[in-house]
N, CA, C and O atoms as a printed pandas DataFrame, in Angstrom:
     atom_number atom_name residue_name chain_id  residue_number  x_coord  y_coord  z_coord
0              1         N          MET        A               1  -19.406  -12.441   -9.092
1              2        CA          MET        A               1  -19.288  -12.889   -8.175
2              3         C          MET        A               1  -17.931  -13.603   -7.445
3              4         O          MET        A               1  -17.391  -14.489   -8.108
4              5         N          GLY        A               2  -17.192  -13.187   -5.773
5              6        CA          GLY        A               2  -16.762  -13.800   -5.130
6              7         C          GLY        A               2  -15.587  -14.786   -5.094
7              8         O          GLY        A               2  -16.376  -15.538   -4.523
8              9         N          ILE        A               3  -14.441  -15.508   -5.160
9             10        CA          ILE        A               3  -14.368  -16.221   -4.911
10            11         C          ILE        A               3  -15.221  -17.511   -4.259
11            12         O          ILE        A               3  -15.542  -18.547   -4.840
12            13         N          GLU        A               4  -15.533  -17.060   -2.644
13            14        CA          GLU        A               4  -15.863  -17.375   -1.724
14            15         C          GLU        A               4  -17.344  -17.359   -1.500
15            16         O          GLU        A               4  -17.874  -17.995   -0.589
16            17         N          ARG        A               5  -18.042  -16.562   -2.415
17            18        CA          ARG        A               5  -18.874  -17.297   -2.371
18            19         C          ARG        A               5  -19.522  -17.597   -3.357
19            20         O          ARG        A               5  -20.725  -17.337   -3.367
20            21         N          ALA        A               6  -18.853  -18.284   -4.557
21            22        CA          ALA        A               6  -18.638  -19.041   -5.345
22            23         C          ALA        A               6  -19.076  -20.292   -4.971
23            24         O          ALA        A               6  -19.803  -21.070   -5.588
24            25         N          LYS        A               7  -18.046  -20.503   -2.847
25            26        CA          LYS        A               7  -17.611  -21.545   -3.287
26            27         C          LYS        A               7  -17.006  -22.599   -3.799
27            28         O          LYS        A               7  -17.180  -23.801   -4.002
28            29         N          VAL        A               8  -15.754  -21.215   -4.029
29            30        CA          VAL        A               8  -14.130  -22.127   -4.908
30            31         C          VAL        A               8  -13.624  -22.025   -3.598
31            32         O          VAL        A               8  -13.674  -21.027   -2.880
32            33         N          ALA        A               9  -12.877  -23.692   -3.197
33            34        CA          ALA        A               9  -12.483  -23.781   -1.979
34            35         C          ALA        A               9  -10.399  -23.163   -2.975
35            36         O          ALA        A               9   -9.896  -23.439   -4.064
36            37         N          ALA        A              10   -9.966  -22.372   -1.862
37            38        CA          ALA        A              10   -8.662  -21.591   -1.899
38            39         C          ALA        A              10   -7.673  -21.300   -0.846
39            40         O          ALA        A              10   -7.822  -20.474    0.055
40            41         N          PRO        A              11   -6.472  -22.187   -1.076
41            42        CA          PRO        A              11   -5.757  -21.793    0.414
42            43         C          PRO        A              11   -6.172  -20.394    0.891
43            44         O          PRO        A              11   -6.519  -19.498    0.121
44            45         N          SER        A              12   -6.109  -20.283    2.229
45            46        CA          SER        A              12   -6.218  -18.798    2.716
46            47         C          SER        A              12   -5.993  -18.678    3.614
47            48         O          SER        A              12   -6.363  -19.716    4.162
48            49         N          LYS        A              13   -5.379  -17.762    4.649
49            50        CA          LYS        A              13   -4.722  -17.117    5.847
50            51         C          LYS        A              13   -4.699  -15.790    6.695
51            52         O          LYS        A              13   -4.876  -15.487    7.875
52            53         N          CYS        A              14   -4.434  -15.227    5.664
53            54        CA          CYS        A              14   -4.846  -13.162    5.658
54            55         C          CYS        A              14   -6.167  -13.055    5.354
55            56         O          CYS        A              14   -6.798  -12.742    6.363
56            57         N          ARG        A              15   -6.866  -13.183    4.375
57            58        CA          ARG        A              15   -7.317  -12.637    3.663
58            59         C          ARG        A              15   -7.824  -10.955    3.337
59            60         O          ARG        A              15   -8.902  -10.369    3.234
60            61         N          THR        A              16   -6.424  -10.607    3.252
61            62        CA          THR        A              16   -6.424   -9.374    3.094
62            63         C          THR        A              16   -5.133   -9.253    2.582
63            64         O          THR        A              16   -4.292   -8.430    2.944
64            65         N          GLY        A              17   -4.960  -10.481    1.352
65            66        CA          GLY        A              17   -4.028   -9.880    0.251
66            67         C          GLY        A              17   -2.418  -10.390    0.641
67            68         O          GLY        A              17   -1.686  -11.091   -0.058
68            69         N          GLU        A              18   -1.984   -9.511    2.646
69            70        CA          GLU        A              18   -0.566  -10.153    2.507
70            71         C          GLU        A              18    0.432  -10.787    2.200
71            72         O          GLU        A              18    1.325  -10.761    1.353
72            73         N          CYS        A              19    0.101  -11.393    3.092
73            74        CA          CYS        A              19    0.864  -13.098    2.799
74            75         C          CYS        A              19    1.498  -14.096    1.778
75            76         O          CYS        A              19    2.441  -14.885    1.827
76            77         N          GLY        A              20    0.458  -13.680    0.703
77            78        CA          GLY        A              20   -0.206  -14.038   -0.433
78            79         C          GLY        A              20   -0.108  -15.541   -0.155
79            80         O          GLY        A              20    0.359  -16.231   -1.062
80            81         N          TYR        A              21   -0.364  -15.941    0.610
81            82        CA          TYR        A              21   -0.925  -17.913    0.974
82            83         C          TYR        A              21   -1.641  -18.570   -0.808
83            84         O          TYR        A              21   -1.418  -19.574   -1.484
84            85         N          CYS        A              22   -2.595  -17.279   -0.981
85            86        CA          CYS        A              22   -3.299  -17.615   -1.300
86            87         C          CYS        A              22   -3.210  -17.169   -3.496
87            88         O          CYS        A              22   -4.097  -17.171   -4.350
88            89         N          ARG        A              23   -1.905  -16.907   -3.562
89            90        CA          ARG        A              23   -0.897  -16.482   -4.584
90            91         C          ARG        A              23   -1.613  -17.767   -5.696
91            92         O          ARG        A              23   -1.511  -18.989   -5.587
92            93         N          SER        A              24   -2.474  -16.809   -6.947
93            94        CA          SER        A              24   -2.725  -17.590   -7.682
94            95         C          SER        A              24   -2.721  -17.116   -8.712
95            96         O          SER        A              24   -2.883  -15.901   -8.821
96            97         N          ARG        A              25   -2.481  -18.168  -10.134
97            98        CA          ARG        A              25   -2.231  -17.629  -11.873
98            99         C          ARG        A              25   -3.538  -16.407  -12.140
99           100         O          ARG        A              25   -3.680  -15.919  -11.019
100          101         N          LEU        A              26   -4.441  -15.771  -13.002
101          102        CA          LEU        A              26   -4.882  -15.002  -13.621
102          103         C          LEU        A              26   -4.870  -15.897  -14.370
103          104         O          LEU        A              26   -3.998  -16.657  -13.950
104          105         N          ILE        A              27   -5.473  -16.456  -15.587
105          106        CA          ILE        A              27   -5.389  -17.508  -17.104
106          107         C          ILE        A              27   -6.303  -15.985  -17.795
107          108         O          ILE        A              27   -5.680  -14.989  -18.163
108          109         N          SER        A              28   -7.388  -16.057  -17.839
109          110        CA          SER        A              28   -7.997  -14.970  -18.350
110          111         C          SER        A              28   -9.305  -14.328  -17.522
111          112         O          SER        A              28   -9.913  -14.880  -16.605
112          113         N          GLY        A              29   -9.661  -12.546  -18.300
113          114        CA          GLY        A              29  -10.332  -12.598  -17.343
114          115         C          GLY        A              29   -9.564  -10.309  -16.391
115          116         O          GLY        A              29   -8.649   -9.489  -16.471
116          117         N          ASP        A              30  -10.649  -10.530  -15.819
117          118        CA          ASP        A              30  -10.168   -8.621  -15.815
118          119         C          ASP        A              30  -10.614   -9.492  -14.072
119          120         O          ASP        A              30  -11.342  -10.456  -13.837
120          121         N          VAL        A              31   -9.562   -8.366  -12.902
121          122        CA          VAL        A              31   -9.913   -8.062  -11.680
122          123         C          VAL        A              31   -9.507   -7.372  -11.202
123          124         O          VAL        A              31   -8.306   -7.593  -11.047
124          125         N          PHE        A              32   -9.981   -6.087  -10.596
125          126        CA          PHE        A              32   -9.736   -4.866  -10.302
126          127         C          PHE        A              32   -8.812   -5.175   -8.729
127          128         O          PHE        A              32   -9.158   -6.237   -8.214
128          129         N          ILE        A              33   -8.168   -4.717   -8.263
129          130        CA          ILE        A              33   -7.363   -4.585   -6.705
130          131         C          ILE        A              33   -6.471   -3.406   -5.971
131          132         O          ILE        A              33   -5.459   -2.899   -6.455
132          133         N          PRO        A              34   -6.865   -3.189   -5.128
133          134        CA          PRO        A              34   -7.357   -2.024   -4.598
134          135         C          PRO        A              34   -5.768   -1.678   -4.989
135          136         O          PRO        A              34   -5.482   -2.860   -5.175
136          137         N          GLU        A              35   -4.534   -0.996   -5.254
137          138        CA          GLU        A              35   -3.675   -0.490   -4.868
138          139         C          GLU        A              35   -2.820   -0.627   -3.331
139          140         O          GLU        A              35   -1.733   -1.061   -2.948
140          141         N          ASP        A              36   -3.897   -0.047   -2.801
141          142        CA          ASP        A              36   -3.236    0.054   -1.280
142          143         C          ASP        A              36   -3.542   -0.924   -0.635
143          144         O          ASP        A              36   -3.499   -0.633    0.560
144          145         N          THR        A              37   -3.846   -1.992   -0.806
145          146        CA          THR        A              37   -3.950   -3.317   -0.032
146          147         C          THR        A              37   -3.611   -4.300   -1.530
147          148         O          THR        A              37   -4.079   -5.437   -1.592
148          149         N          ASP        A              38   -2.938   -3.849   -2.456
149          150        CA          ASP        A              38   -1.767   -4.675   -3.279
150          151         C          ASP        A              38   -0.511   -5.355   -2.692
151          152         O          ASP        A              38    0.591   -4.832   -2.857
152          153         N          GLY        A              39   -0.619   -6.227   -2.179
153          154        CA          GLY        A              39    0.953   -7.078   -1.971
154          155         C          GLY        A              39    1.530   -7.771   -2.240
155          156         O          GLY        A              39    2.350   -8.437   -1.608
156          157         N          ARG        A              40    1.186   -7.773   -3.405
157          158        CA          ARG        A              40    1.628   -8.387   -4.914
158          159         C          ARG        A              40    3.554   -8.313   -4.961
159          160         O          ARG        A              40    4.004   -7.186   -5.171
160          161         N          ARG        A              41    4.329   -9.176   -4.820
161          162        CA          ARG        A              41    5.554   -8.648   -5.311
162          163         C          ARG        A              41    5.669   -8.335   -6.853
163          164         O          ARG        A              41    5.141   -9.218   -7.528
164          165         N          ALA        A              42    6.249   -7.256   -7.619
165          166        CA          ALA        A              42    6.531   -6.944   -8.769
166          167         C          ALA        A              42    7.005   -7.769   -9.227
167          168         O          ALA        A              42    7.606   -7.091  -10.061
168          169         N          ALA        A              43    7.554   -9.586   -9.633
169          170        CA          ALA        A              43    7.224  -10.128  -10.324
170          171         C          ALA        A              43    5.917  -11.088  -10.776
171          172         O          ALA        A              43    5.557  -11.421  -11.906
172          173         N          ASP        A              44    5.164  -11.507   -9.034
173          174        CA          ASP        A              44    3.831  -11.740   -8.999
174          175         C          ASP        A              44    3.043  -10.591  -10.584
175          176         O          ASP        A              44    2.358  -11.060  -11.494
176          177         N          LYS        A              45    3.381   -9.357  -10.454
177          178        CA          LYS        A              45    2.474   -8.970  -11.577
178          179         C          LYS        A              45    2.359   -8.778  -12.977
179          180         O          LYS        A              45    1.489   -8.360  -13.742
180          181         N          ILE        A              46    4.174   -9.468  -13.119
181          182        CA          ILE        A              46    4.617   -9.090  -14.614
182          183         C          ILE        A              46    4.102  -10.377  -14.904
183          184         O          ILE        A              46    3.315  -10.164  -15.827
184          185         N          HIS        A              47    4.087  -11.757  -14.617
185          186        CA          HIS        A              47    3.805  -12.714  -14.317
186          187         C          HIS        A              47    2.062  -13.185  -13.985
187          188         O          HIS        A              47    1.520  -14.290  -13.962
188          189         N          GLY        A              48    1.575  -11.896  -13.774
189          190        CA          GLY        A              48    0.086  -12.269  -14.257
190          191         C          GLY        A              48   -0.937  -12.876  -13.226
191          192         O          GLY        A              48   -2.057  -13.191  -13.626
192          193         N          TYR        A              49   -0.467  -13.102  -11.493
193          194        CA          TYR        A              49   -0.186  -13.760   -9.763
194          195         C          TYR        A              49   -1.359  -12.296   -9.680
195          196         O          TYR        A              49   -1.348  -11.104   -9.988
196          197         N          ILE        A              50   -2.247  -13.245   -9.092
197          198        CA          ILE        A              50   -3.213  -11.790   -7.715
198          199         C          ILE        A              50   -3.593  -12.564   -6.747
199          200         O          ILE        A              50   -3.696  -13.763   -7.002
200          201         N          HIS        A              51   -3.821  -12.204   -5.733
201          202        CA          HIS        A              51   -3.803  -12.333   -4.583
202          203         C          HIS        A              51   -5.747  -12.826   -4.655
203          204         O          HIS        A              51   -6.050  -11.736   -4.168
204          205         N          PRO        A              52   -7.172  -13.536   -4.856
205          206        CA          PRO        A              52   -7.586  -13.882   -4.998
206          207         C          PRO        A              52   -8.758  -13.538   -4.082
207          208         O          PRO        A              52   -9.856  -13.123   -4.455
208          209         N          CYS        A              53   -8.259  -13.832   -2.498
209          210        CA          CYS        A              53   -8.810  -13.313   -1.102
210          211         C          CYS        A              53   -8.763  -11.853   -1.152
211          212         O          CYS        A              53   -9.413  -11.449   -0.188
212          213         N          ALA        A              54   -8.130  -10.523   -2.066
213          214        CA          ALA        A              54   -7.844   -9.167   -2.149
214          215         C          ALA        A              54   -8.041   -8.697   -3.453
215          216         O          ALA        A              54   -7.610   -7.622   -3.870
216          217         N          SER        A              55   -9.023   -9.912   -4.414
217          218        CA          SER        A              55   -9.057   -9.000   -5.851
218          219         C          SER        A              55  -10.131   -9.237   -5.714
219          220         O          SER        A              55  -10.561  -10.053   -4.900
220          221         N          PHE        A              56  -11.317   -8.049   -7.089
221          222        CA          PHE        A              56  -12.693   -8.409   -6.963
222          223         C          PHE        A              56  -13.070   -8.494   -8.548
223          224         O          PHE        A              56  -12.814   -7.655   -9.411
224          225         N          PRO        A              57  -13.898  -10.010   -8.722
225          226        CA          PRO        A              57  -13.149   -9.365  -10.731
226          227         C          PRO        A              57  -14.681   -8.590  -11.235
227          228         O          PRO        A              57  -15.801   -8.650  -10.728
228          229         N          ILE        A              58  -14.214   -7.918  -12.348
229          230        CA          ILE        A              58  -14.739   -7.020  -12.888
230          231         C          ILE        A              58  -14.973   -7.750  -13.923
231          232         O          ILE        A              58  -16.014   -7.160  -14.213
232          233         N          SER        A              59  -14.844   -8.904  -15.102
233          234        CA          SER        A              59  -15.452   -9.854  -15.740
234          235         C          SER        A              59  -15.623  -10.935  -14.795
235          236         O          SER        A              59  -15.653  -11.013  -13.567
236          237         N          ASP        A              60  -15.767  -12.058  -16.136
237          238        CA          ASP        A              60  -15.077  -13.489  -15.550
238          239         C          ASP        A              60  -13.800  -13.841  -16.088
239          240         O          ASP        A              60  -12.994  -13.543  -16.969
240          241         N          ILE        A              61  -14.020  -14.680  -15.056
241          242        CA          ILE        A              61  -12.483  -14.896  -14.523
242          243         C          ILE        A              61  -11.845  -16.433  -14.345
243          244         O          ILE        A              61  -12.566  -17.140  -13.642
244          245         N          VAL        A              62  -10.797  -17.003  -14.776
245          246        CA          VAL        A              62  -10.184  -18.118  -14.942
246          247         C          VAL        A              62   -8.933  -17.901  -13.657
247          248         O          VAL        A              62   -8.047  -17.081  -13.417
248          249         N          ILE        A              63   -9.243  -18.627  -13.298
249          250        CA          ILE        A              63   -7.351  -18.775  -12.053
250          251         C          ILE        A              63   -7.455  -19.869  -12.370
251          252         O          ILE        A              63   -8.383  -20.654  -12.564
252          253         N          GLU        A              64   -5.560  -19.889  -12.453
253          254        CA          GLU        A              64   -4.959  -21.076  -11.389
254          255         C          GLU        A              64   -4.806  -21.257   -9.816
255          256         O          GLU        A              64   -3.810  -20.905   -9.185
256          257         N          ILE        A              65   -6.025  -21.904   -9.234
257          258        CA          ILE        A              65   -5.427  -21.570   -7.815
258          259         C          ILE        A              65   -4.390  -23.005   -7.042
259          260         O          ILE        A              65   -4.735  -24.180   -7.172
260          261         N          PRO        A              66   -3.341  -22.644   -6.400
261          262        CA          PRO        A              66   -2.349  -23.305   -5.872
262          263         C          PRO        A              66   -3.430  -24.644   -5.017
263          264         O          PRO        A              66   -4.623  -24.389   -4.852
264          265         N          LYS        A              67   -2.991  -25.679   -4.654
265          266        CA          LYS        A              67   -2.904  -27.086   -3.885
266          267         C          LYS        A              67   -2.477  -26.453   -2.745
267          268         O          LYS        A              67   -1.513  -25.688   -2.761
268          269         N          GLU        A              68   -3.357  -26.805   -1.364
269          270        CA          GLU        A              68   -2.425  -26.697   -0.403
270          271         C          GLU        A              68   -2.150  -27.880    0.243
271          272         O          GLU        A              68   -1.313  -27.910    1.145
């Protein structure tokens, strides 16, 4: 289930993963992020940050969503 379908309020502007406004830390679980739409910085990838608007959970996940 996606973040919107789960009715989780997360900050969003572009809804395509390009702007980084929804940048959130993946605490646990796995997500699929298509390479051609992965707008994360290299440091974000290393430190476990995702853009939930453009990430697809492939297991149960726990994320830390920033406040707007």
